[in-house]
Every structure is written in structure tokens, then in C-alpha cells.
mmCIF file of C-alpha atoms and ligand atoms in Angstrom:
data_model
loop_
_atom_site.group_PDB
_atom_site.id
_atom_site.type_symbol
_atom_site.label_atom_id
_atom_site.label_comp_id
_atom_site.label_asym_id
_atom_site.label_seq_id
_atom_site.Cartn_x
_atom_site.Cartn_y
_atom_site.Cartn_z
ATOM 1 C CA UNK A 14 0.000 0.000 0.000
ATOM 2 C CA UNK A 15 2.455 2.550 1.159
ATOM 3 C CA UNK A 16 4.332 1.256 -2.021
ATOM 4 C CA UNK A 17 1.371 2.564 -3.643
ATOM 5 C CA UNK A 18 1.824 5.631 -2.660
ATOM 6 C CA UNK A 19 5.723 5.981 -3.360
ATOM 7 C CA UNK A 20 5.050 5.492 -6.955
ATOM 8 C CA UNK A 21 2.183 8.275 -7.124
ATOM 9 C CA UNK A 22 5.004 10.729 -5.196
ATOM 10 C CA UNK A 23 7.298 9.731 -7.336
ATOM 11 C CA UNK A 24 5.807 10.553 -10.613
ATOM 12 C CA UNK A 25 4.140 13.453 -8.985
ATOM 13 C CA UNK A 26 8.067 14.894 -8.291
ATOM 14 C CA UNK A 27 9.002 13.586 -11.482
ATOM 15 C CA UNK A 28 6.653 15.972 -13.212
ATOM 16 C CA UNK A 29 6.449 18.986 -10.728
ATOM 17 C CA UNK A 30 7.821 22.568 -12.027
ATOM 18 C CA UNK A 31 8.898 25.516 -9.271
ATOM 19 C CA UNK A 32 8.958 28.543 -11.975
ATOM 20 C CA UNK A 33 9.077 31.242 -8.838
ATOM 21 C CA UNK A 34 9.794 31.463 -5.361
ATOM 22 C CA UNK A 35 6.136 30.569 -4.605
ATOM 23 C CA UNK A 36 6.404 27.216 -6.153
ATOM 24 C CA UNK A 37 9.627 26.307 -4.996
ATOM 25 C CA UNK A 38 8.287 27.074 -1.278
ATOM 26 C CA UNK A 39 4.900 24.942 -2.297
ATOM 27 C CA UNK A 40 7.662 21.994 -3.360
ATOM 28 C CA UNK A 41 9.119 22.719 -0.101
ATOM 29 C CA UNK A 42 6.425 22.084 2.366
ATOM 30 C CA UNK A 43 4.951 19.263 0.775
ATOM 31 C CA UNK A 44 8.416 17.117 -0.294
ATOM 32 C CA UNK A 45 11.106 18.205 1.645
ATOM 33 C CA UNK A 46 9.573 20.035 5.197
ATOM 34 C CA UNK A 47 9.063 17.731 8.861
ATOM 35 C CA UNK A 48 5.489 18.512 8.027
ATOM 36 C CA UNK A 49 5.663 16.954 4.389
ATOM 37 C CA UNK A 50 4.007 14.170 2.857
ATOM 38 C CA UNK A 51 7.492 12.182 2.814
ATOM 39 C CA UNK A 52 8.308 12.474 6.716
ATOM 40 C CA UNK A 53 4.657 11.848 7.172
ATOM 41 C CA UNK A 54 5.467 8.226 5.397
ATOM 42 C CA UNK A 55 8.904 7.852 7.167
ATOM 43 C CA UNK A 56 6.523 8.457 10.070
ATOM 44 C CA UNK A 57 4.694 5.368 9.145
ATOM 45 C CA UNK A 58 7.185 2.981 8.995
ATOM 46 C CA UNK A 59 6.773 1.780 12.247
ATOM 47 C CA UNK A 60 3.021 0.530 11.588
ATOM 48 C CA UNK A 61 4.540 -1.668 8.559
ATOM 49 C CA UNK A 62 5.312 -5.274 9.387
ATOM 50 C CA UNK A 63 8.697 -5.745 10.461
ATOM 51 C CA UNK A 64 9.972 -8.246 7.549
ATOM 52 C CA UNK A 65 8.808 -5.188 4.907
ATOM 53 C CA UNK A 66 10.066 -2.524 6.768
ATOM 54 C CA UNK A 67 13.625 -2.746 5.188
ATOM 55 C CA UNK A 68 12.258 -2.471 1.909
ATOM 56 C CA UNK A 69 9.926 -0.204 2.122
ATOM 57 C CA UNK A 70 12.396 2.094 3.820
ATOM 58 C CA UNK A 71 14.957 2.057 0.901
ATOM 59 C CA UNK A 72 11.690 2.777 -1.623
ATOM 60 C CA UNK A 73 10.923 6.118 1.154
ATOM 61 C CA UNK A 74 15.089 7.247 0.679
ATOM 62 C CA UNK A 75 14.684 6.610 -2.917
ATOM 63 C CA UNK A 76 11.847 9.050 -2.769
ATOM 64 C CA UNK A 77 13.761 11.717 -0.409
ATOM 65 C CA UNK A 78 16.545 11.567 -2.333
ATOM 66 C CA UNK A 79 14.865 12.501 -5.506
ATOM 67 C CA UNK A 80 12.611 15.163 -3.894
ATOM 68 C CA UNK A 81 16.035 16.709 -2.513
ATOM 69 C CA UNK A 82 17.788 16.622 -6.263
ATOM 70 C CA UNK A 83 14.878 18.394 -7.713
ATOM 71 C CA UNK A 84 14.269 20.838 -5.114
ATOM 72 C CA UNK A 85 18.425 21.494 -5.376
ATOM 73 C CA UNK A 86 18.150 21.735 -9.060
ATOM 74 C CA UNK A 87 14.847 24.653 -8.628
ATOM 75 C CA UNK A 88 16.820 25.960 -6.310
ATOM 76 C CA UNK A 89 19.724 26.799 -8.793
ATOM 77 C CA UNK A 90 17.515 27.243 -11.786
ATOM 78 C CA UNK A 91 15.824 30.156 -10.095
ATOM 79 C CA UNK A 92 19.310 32.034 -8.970
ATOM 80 C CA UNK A 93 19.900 31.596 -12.496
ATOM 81 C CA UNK A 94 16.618 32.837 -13.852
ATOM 82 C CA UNK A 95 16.507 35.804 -16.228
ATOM 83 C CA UNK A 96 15.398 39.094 -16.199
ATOM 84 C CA UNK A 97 11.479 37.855 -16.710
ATOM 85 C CA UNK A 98 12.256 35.679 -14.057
ATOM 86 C CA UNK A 99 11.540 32.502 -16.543
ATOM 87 C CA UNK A 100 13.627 29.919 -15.244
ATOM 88 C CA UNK A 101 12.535 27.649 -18.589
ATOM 89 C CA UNK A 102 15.547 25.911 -19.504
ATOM 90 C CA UNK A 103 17.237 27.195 -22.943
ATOM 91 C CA UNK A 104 14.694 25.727 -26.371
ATOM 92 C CA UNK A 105 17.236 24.913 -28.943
ATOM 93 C CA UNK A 106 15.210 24.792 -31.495
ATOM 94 C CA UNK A 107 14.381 28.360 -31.588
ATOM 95 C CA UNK A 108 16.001 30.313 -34.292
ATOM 96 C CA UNK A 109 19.363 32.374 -33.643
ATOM 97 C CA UNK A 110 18.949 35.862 -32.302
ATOM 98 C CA UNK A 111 20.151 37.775 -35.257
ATOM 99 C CA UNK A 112 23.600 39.700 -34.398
ATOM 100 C CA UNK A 113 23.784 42.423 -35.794
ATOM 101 C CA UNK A 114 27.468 43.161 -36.819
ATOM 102 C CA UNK A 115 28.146 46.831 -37.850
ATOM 103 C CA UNK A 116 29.987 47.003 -41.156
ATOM 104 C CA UNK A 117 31.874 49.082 -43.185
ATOM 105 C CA UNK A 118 31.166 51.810 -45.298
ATOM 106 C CA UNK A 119 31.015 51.158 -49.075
ATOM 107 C CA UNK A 120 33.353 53.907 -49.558
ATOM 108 C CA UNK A 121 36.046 53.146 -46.936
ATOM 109 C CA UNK A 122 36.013 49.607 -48.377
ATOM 110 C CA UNK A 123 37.031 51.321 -51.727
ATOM 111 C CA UNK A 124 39.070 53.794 -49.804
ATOM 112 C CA UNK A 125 40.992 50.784 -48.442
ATOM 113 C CA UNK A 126 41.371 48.831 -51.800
ATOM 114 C CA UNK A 127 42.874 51.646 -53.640
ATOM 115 C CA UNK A 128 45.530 52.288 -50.890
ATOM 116 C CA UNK A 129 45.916 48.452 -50.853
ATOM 117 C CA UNK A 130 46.771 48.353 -54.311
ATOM 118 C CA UNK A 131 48.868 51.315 -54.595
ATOM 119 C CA UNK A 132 50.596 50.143 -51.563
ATOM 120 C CA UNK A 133 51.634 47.167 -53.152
ATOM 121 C CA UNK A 134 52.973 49.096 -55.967
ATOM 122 C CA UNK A 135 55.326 50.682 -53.801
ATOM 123 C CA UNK A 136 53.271 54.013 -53.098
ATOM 124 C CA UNK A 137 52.814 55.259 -49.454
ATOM 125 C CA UNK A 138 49.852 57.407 -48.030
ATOM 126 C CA UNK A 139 50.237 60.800 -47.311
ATOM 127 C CA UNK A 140 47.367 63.182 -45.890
ATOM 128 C CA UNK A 141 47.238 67.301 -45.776
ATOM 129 C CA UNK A 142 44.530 69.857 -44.400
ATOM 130 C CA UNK A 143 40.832 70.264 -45.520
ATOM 131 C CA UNK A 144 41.052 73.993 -44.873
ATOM 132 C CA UNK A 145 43.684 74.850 -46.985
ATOM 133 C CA UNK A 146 44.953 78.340 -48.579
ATOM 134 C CA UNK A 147 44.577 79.711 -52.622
ATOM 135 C CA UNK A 148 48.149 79.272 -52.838
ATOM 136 C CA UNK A 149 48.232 75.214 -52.435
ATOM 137 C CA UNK A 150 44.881 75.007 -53.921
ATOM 138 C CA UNK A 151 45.139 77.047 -56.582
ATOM 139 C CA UNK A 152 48.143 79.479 -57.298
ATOM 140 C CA UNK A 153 50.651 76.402 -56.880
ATOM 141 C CA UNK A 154 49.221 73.846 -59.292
ATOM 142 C CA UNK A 155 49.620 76.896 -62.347
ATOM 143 C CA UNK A 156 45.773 78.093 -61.983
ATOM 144 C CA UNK A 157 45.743 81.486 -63.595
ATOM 145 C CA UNK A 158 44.387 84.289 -61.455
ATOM 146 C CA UNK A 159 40.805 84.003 -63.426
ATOM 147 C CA UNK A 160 40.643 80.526 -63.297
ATOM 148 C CA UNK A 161 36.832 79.801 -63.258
ATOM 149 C CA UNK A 162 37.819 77.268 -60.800
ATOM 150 C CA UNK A 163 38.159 79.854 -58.082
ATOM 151 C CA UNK A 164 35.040 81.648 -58.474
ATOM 152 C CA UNK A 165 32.683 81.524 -55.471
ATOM 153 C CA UNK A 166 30.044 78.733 -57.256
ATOM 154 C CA UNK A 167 32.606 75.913 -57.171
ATOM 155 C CA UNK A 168 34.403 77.060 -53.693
ATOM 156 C CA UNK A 169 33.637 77.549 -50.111
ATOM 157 C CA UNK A 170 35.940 80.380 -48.888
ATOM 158 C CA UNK A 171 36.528 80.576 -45.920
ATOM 159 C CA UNK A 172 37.990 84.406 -45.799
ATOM 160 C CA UNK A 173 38.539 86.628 -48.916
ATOM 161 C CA UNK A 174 42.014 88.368 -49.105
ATOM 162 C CA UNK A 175 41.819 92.004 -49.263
ATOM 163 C CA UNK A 176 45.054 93.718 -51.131
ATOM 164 C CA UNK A 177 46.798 92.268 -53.808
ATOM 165 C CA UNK A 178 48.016 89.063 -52.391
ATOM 166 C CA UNK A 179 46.405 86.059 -52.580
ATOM 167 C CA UNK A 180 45.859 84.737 -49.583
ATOM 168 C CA UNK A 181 42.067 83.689 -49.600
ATOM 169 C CA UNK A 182 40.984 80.863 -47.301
ATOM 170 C CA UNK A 183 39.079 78.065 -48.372
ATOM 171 C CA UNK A 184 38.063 74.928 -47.944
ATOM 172 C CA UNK A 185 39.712 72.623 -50.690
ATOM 173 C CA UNK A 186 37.694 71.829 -53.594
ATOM 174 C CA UNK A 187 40.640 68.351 -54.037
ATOM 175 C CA UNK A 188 43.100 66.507 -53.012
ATOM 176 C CA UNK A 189 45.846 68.149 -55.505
ATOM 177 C CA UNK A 190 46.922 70.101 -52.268
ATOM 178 C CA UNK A 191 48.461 67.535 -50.950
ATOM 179 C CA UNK A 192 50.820 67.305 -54.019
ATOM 180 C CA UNK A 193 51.759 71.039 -53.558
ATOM 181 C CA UNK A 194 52.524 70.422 -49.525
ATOM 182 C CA UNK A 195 54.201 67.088 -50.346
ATOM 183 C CA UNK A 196 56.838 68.138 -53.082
ATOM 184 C CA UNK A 197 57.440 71.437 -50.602
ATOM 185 C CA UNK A 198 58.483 68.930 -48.007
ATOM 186 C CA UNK A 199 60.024 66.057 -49.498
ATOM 187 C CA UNK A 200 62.926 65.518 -52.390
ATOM 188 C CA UNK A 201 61.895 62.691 -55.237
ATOM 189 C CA UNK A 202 61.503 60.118 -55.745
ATOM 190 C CA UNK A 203 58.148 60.560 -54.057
ATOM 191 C CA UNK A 204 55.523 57.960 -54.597
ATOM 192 C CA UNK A 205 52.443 58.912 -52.577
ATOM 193 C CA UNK A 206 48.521 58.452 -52.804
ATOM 194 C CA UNK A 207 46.013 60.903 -50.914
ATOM 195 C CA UNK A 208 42.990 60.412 -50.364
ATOM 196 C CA UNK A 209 41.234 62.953 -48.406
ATOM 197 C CA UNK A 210 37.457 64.667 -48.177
ATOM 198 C CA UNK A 211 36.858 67.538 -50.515
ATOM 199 C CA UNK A 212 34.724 70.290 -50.783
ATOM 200 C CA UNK A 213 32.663 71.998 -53.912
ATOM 201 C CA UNK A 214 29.239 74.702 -53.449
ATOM 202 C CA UNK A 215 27.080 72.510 -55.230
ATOM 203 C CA UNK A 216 23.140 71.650 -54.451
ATOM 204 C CA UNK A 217 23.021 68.196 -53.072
ATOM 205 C CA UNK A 218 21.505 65.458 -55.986
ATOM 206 C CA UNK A 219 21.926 62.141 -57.064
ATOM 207 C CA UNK A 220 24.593 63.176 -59.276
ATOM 208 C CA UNK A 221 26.426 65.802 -57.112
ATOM 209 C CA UNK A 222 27.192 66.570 -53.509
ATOM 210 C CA UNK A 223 28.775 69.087 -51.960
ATOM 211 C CA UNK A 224 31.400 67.020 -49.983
ATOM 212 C CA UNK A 225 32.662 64.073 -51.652
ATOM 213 C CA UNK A 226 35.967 62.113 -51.365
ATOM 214 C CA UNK A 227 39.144 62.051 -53.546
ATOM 215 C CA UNK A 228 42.328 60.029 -53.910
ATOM 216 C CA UNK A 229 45.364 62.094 -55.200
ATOM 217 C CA UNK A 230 48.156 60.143 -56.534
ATOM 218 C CA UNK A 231 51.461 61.801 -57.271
ATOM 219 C CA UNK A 232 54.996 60.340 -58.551
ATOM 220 C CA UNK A 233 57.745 62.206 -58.820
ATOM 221 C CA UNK A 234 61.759 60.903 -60.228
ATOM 222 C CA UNK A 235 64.189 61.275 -62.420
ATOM 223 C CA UNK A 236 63.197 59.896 -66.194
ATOM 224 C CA UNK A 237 58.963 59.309 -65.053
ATOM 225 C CA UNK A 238 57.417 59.117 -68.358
ATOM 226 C CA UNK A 239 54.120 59.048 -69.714
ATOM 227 C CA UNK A 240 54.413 55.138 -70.598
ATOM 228 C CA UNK A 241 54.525 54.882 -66.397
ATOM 229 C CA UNK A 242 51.517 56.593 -65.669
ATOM 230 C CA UNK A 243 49.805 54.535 -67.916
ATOM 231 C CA UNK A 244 51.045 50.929 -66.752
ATOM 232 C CA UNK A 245 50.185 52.176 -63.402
ATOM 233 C CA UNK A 246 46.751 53.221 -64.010
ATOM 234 C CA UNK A 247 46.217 50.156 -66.502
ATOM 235 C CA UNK A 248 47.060 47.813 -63.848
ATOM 236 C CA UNK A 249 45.165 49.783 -61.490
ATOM 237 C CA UNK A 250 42.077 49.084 -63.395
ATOM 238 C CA UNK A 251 42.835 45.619 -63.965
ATOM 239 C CA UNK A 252 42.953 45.032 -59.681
ATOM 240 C CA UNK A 253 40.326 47.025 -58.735
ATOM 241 C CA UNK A 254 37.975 45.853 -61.535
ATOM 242 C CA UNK A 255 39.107 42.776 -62.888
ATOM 243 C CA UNK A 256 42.002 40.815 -65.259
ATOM 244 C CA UNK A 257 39.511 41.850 -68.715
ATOM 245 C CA UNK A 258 39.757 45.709 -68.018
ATOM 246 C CA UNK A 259 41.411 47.693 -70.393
ATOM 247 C CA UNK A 260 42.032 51.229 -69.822
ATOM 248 C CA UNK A 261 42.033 54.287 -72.781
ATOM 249 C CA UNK A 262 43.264 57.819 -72.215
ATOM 250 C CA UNK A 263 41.312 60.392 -73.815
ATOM 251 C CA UNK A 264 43.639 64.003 -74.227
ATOM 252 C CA UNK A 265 41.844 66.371 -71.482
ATOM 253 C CA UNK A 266 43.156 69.923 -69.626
ATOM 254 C CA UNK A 267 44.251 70.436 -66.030
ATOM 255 C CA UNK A 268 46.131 73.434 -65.253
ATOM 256 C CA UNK A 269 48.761 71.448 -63.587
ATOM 257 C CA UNK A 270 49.488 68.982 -65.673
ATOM 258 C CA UNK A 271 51.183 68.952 -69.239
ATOM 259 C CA UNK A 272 49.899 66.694 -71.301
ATOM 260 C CA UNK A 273 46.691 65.423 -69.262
ATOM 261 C CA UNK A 274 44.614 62.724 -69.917
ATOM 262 C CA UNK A 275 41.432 61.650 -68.358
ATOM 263 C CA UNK A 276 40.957 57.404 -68.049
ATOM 264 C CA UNK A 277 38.298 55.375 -69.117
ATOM 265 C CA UNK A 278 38.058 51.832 -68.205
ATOM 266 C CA UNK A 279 35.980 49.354 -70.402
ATOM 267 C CA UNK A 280 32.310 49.073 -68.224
ATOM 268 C CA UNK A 281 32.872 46.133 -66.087
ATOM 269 C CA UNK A 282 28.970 46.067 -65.592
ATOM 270 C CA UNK A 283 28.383 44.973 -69.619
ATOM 271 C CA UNK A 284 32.328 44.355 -70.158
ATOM 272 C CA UNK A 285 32.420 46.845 -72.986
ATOM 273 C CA UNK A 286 29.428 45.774 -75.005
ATOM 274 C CA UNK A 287 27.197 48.735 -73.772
ATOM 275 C CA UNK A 288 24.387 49.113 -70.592
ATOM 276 C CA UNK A 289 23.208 52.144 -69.320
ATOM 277 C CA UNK A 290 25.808 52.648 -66.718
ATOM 278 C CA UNK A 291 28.146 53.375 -69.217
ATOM 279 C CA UNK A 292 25.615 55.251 -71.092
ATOM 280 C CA UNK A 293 26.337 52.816 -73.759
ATOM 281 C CA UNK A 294 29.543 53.433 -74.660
ATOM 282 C CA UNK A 295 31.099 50.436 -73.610
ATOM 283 C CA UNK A 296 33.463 52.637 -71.536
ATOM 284 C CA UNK A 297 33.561 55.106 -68.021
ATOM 285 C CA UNK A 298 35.573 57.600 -66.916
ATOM 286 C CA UNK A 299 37.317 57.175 -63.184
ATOM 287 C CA UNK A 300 39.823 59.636 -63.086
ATOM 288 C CA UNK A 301 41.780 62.893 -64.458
ATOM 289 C CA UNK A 302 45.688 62.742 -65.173
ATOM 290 C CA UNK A 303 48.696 63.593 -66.700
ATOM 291 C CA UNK A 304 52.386 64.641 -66.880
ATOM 292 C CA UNK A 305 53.039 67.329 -63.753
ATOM 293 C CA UNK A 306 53.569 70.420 -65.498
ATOM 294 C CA UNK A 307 56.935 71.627 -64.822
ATOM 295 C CA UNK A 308 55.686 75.227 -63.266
ATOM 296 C CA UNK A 309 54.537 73.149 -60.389
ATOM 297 C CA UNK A 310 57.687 71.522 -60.067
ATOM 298 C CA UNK A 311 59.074 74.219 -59.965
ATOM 299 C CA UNK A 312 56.572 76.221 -57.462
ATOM 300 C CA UNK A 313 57.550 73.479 -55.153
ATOM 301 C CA UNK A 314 61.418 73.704 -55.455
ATOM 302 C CA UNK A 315 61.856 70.977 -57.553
ATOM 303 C CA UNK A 316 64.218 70.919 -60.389
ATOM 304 C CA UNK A 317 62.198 70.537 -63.413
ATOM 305 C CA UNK A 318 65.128 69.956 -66.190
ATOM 306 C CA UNK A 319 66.062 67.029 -63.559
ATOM 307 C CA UNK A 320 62.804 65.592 -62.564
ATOM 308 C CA UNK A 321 59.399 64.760 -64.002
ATOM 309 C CA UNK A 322 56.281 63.363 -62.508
ATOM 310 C CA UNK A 323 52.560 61.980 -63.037
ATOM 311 C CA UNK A 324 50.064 62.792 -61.131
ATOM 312 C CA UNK A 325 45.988 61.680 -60.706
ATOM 313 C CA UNK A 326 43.003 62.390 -58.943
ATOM 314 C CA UNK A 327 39.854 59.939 -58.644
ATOM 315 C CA UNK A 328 36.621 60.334 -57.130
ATOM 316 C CA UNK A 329 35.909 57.622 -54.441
ATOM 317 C CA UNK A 330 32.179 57.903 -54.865
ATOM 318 C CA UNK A 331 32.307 57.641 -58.611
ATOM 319 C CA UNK A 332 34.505 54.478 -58.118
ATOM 320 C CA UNK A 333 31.949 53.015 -55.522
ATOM 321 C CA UNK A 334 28.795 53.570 -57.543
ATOM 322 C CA UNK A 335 30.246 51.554 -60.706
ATOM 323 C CA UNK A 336 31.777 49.078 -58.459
ATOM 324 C CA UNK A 337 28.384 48.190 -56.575
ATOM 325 C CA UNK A 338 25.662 49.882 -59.056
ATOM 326 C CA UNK A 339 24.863 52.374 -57.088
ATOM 327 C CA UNK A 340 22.752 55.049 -58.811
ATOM 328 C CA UNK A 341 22.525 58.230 -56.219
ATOM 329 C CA UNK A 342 25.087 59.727 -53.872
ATOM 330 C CA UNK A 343 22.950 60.897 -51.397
ATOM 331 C CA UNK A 344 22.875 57.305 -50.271
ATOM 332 C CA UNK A 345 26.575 57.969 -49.444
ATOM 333 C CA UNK A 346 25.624 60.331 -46.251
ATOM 334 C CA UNK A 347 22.151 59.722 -44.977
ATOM 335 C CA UNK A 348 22.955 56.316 -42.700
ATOM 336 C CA UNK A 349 20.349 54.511 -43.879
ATOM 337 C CA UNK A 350 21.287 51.172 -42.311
ATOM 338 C CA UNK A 351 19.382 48.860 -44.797
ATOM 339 C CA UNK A 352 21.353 51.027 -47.781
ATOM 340 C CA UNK A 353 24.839 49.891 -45.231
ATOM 341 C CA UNK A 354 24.109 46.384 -43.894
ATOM 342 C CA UNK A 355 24.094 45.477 -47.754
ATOM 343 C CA UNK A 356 27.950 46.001 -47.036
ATOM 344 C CA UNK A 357 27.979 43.505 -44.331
ATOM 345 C CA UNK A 358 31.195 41.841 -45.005
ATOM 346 C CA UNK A 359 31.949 43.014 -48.313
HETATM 347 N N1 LIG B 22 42.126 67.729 -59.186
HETATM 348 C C1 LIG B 22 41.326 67.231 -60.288
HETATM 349 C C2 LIG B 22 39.852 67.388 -59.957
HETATM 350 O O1 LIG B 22 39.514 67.601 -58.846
HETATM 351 C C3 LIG B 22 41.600 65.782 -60.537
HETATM 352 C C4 LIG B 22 42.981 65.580 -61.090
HETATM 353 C C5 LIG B 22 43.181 65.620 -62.435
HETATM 354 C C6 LIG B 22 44.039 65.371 -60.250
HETATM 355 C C7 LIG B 22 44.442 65.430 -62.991
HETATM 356 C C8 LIG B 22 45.320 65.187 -60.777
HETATM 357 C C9 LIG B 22 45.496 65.218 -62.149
HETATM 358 O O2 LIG B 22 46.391 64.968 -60.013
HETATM 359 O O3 LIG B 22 46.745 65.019 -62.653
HETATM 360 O O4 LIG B 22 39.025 67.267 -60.824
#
């Protein structure tokens, strides 16, 4: 009879639950107190024959012992409950939590390829001021006096200069300064990139922005020719957009350079058949170059009949829309995460 009863306890502590403090006291009182239903059978013993009584007394310490693991294990599962206080053990077969890992922006990833690959062509990185002076923005890179460029619609100055001099104060509108502050400072052979944030007064579209970003690239030695600007830029291409580019130079006119070129790559969207990225030319343009014009050189304290030099500016943006499709630059600067989680681990 009493064995009975063991088995209903049993299966009773078997399938009992103590989600809070109240039901772990409840298990408590009725398993594990003097007043409980097991001491109350211990208490019994005595009334069972004597030749059972051995028995039946290792079924009753079965029972304790059980009633004391569970209550132990409630006991630990509540200390450890969480902040709802659910003490429900962990369901595997839920999904994952997402985590959410941050990632980088599309244009520090291109950023960081176009150092990389420079790098490895033995360039190094060199950075100069976003508030910068006419002289290194202008006057220094051969812009005549009435150079359209400095007119107040493409640049945000900072102060005007008053007498003759020019010594206006403006925010740069590229990263050519860094050329200027570079050649001041250093004797060839200089190898350098630079990128660097630049500045133009223009009304904010899908096609323009008033800050974008820039990488300058400068090379400066005795006997650079034009053949070495354009193995560098061709193999440029061929890394940052694949083994089929080609590159062609179309002739073009920068005030500091002599001859300049700007560089199409074929369209690595349609590979030179034609699409509408490349308005369907087969080809786009990524950056402006040439031979550095020897009054530069020269503004800079470099011998000109000794040295010569290339020189080339890209737009990051421009580089980052072909590379990913991306049709508006405003997407750029408005930290729209869904736009930037479609970077995750680019
Ligand atoms: N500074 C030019 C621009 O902002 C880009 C450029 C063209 C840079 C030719 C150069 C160069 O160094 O050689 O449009």
C-alpha cells in the first residue's frame, strides 16, 4: 500500500515545475519540510510489518533523495533565472537571435582597396589639411588668377584676401593640395597616394554633392614618363575591376598637368558591349591625369630639367557607384542602415 503511494510521489516529483519562489516554497512544504508528505510516510514505517520494513524504507530514501535533487536543481535554476524571471531551460530549437554586426562603409572599403593596391605598388599614403589656402589650392598647381575654378560657385571660402596678395581661405575643392605640400616637403623620388574629403558649393543630388571624397596620386623621379603613368593606371584598373579591363586615355586639360589625360576603363557592368551605366559606350571615366607640369615643379622647389612626374586624382564615390551599381550619392551620407548592412562583409 504505502508502495502505492511511493510510486504516485514519485511521478508526482518527477513531473512537478517551481517557476518562482512561490512554487519552490509549495515543493518545499509538501516534499522536503518535517510537516511533508514524505516524513509523514517515514513516520509510518513503524506501523509496517517488520519483515517489509527494510524495503519499504529504501523505496521512502529513494523518494527523499529525488525530492532533494529536484528541489536542489529549482533551487539553482531560479538564482539563475533571467530578467522575466523565466527559469525555462534554454529551447534549442528556436532560431538564432540575429547579431547584428556593424559594417563598413562602401566607400572606406574602396578607400581601403585603392591604398591596398597602390601600396603594393610601392606608393605610401600621405594626408594634408581640408582647410587649406589659394596658394596650395590654386596658385601652386599653375591656376591662372581668373581661373573659373576659383570663383565663389565651385568654392567655399573661408575668408577673402583684401590687397593684392592672394591669400584667400578656403576649404579645398581636391586633393591636388596635398601634391603642392608634399613636393614642398620632401625631395623625389616621391611615390604617394592621398585620399582625403573635398569640398565643392554645389546643391546636393543624385549626381552631385557638396562634400565628396578624392584620392590624389602623385609620382615624382628622375626619367617618369608618360608610358609609367599609364602601366600604373592600366594595372590599377585591372585590380580594382578585374584581369579583362582595359584602360584608354582620352587628351583632357588640367592646369597642372602637361599633357593630361582623363581614363576610361571598359564598363565592367556589360564588359564593354554597352548598358546604361556606361551610357552605352562600352566605356567610363574614373579619373583625371597627366604629366606634372613643370611650373609646379618648380613652385615646389623641384628641379624641373632634372625631374618629371605623373600625377591623378579619382573620385571615391564615382569608383563606388560603378563598383556596386549604385545610382545616387545621397545614399553615401544619410545612414540609412538597410542602404549599409548590404555592405555587411563586403
Ligand atoms: N584635381 C582634379 C579634380 O579635382 C583631378 C585631377 C586631375 C588630379 C588630374 C590630378 C590630375 O592629379 O593630374 O578634378
Amino acid at each position: 500500500m504505502i508502495t502505492e503511494r511511493v510510486k504516485e510521489l514519485l511521478s508526482e516529483i518527477e513531473g512537478s515545475q517551481a517557476r518562482n519562489k512561490e512554487e519552490l516554497e509549495a515543493f518545499r512544504l509538501r516534499y522536503i519540510s518535517k510537516k511533508g508528505v514524505i516524513t509523514d510516510l517515514f513516520d509510518n514505517l513503524k506501523t509496517i510489518a517488520q519483515e517489509e520494513r527494510r524495503a519499504v524504507g529504501q523505496e521512502l530514501n529513494t523518494l527523499k533523495n529525488l525530492a532533494q535533487t529536484r528541489f536542489q536543481e529549482f533551487t539553482a535554476l531560479l538564482e539563475n533565472a533571467d530578467d522575466t524571471g523565466s527559469t525555462d531551460l534554454i529551447d534549442l530549437t528556436l532560431p538564432v537571435v540575429p547579431n547584428l554586426n556593424g559594417s563598413i562603409h562602401p566607400l572606406t572599403i574602396v578607400r581601403q582597396k585603392i591604398i591596398e593596391i597602390f601600396e603594393r605598388m610601392g606608393f605610401n599614403v600621405s594626408y594634408g589639411p581640408e582647410i587649406e589656402t589659394d596658394w596650395y589650392n590654386f596658385s601652386a598647381l599653375n591656376f591662372a588668377d581668373n581661373h573659373p575654378a576659383r570663383e565663389m560657385q565651385d568654392t567655399f571660402f573661408i575668408s577673402k584676401s583684401k590687397g593684392e596678395v592672394k591669400d584667400d581661405v578656403l576649404l579645398r575643392t581636391h586633393t591636388s593640395n596635398v601634391q603642392v605640400r608634399l613636393m614642398e616637403r620632401q625631395k623625389p623620388p616621391i611615390r604617394s597616394i592621398m585620399p582625403g574629403r573635398v569640398f565643392r558649393n554645389e546643391a546636393i543630388s543624385a549626381r552631385a554633392h557638396c562634400v565628396f571624397h578624392q584620392v590624389e596620386g602623385l609620382y615624382v623621379d628622375k626619367n617618369v614618363s608618360f608610358k609609367d603613368l599609364k602601366d600604373t593606371l592600366y594595372h590599377f584598373a585591372k585590380e580594382m575591376f578585374g584581369k579583362e579591363s582595359k584602360i584608354r586615355l582620352r587628351p583632357s586639360y588640367f592646369p597642372f598637368t602637361e599633357p593630361s589625360a582623363e581614363i576610361d576603363v571598359t564598363c565592367f557592368i556589360c564588359k564593354g558591349k554597352g548598358c546604361n551605366i556606361c551610357k552605352y559606350s562600352g566605356w567610363v571615366e574614373i579619373a583625371g591625369s597627366g604629366m606634372v607640369d613643370p611650373n609646379v615643379l618648380e613652385n615646389c622647389g623641384i628641379d624641373s630639367e632634372e625631374y618629371t612626374g605623373f600625377a591623378f586624382g579619382m573620385g571615391i564615390e564615382r569608383i563606388t557607384m560603378l563598383r556596386y551599381g549604385i545610382n545616387d550619392l545621397r545614399l553615401f551620407t544619410e545612414n540609412d542602415v538597410r542602404f549599409l548592412r548590404q555592405f555587411e562583409g563586403a
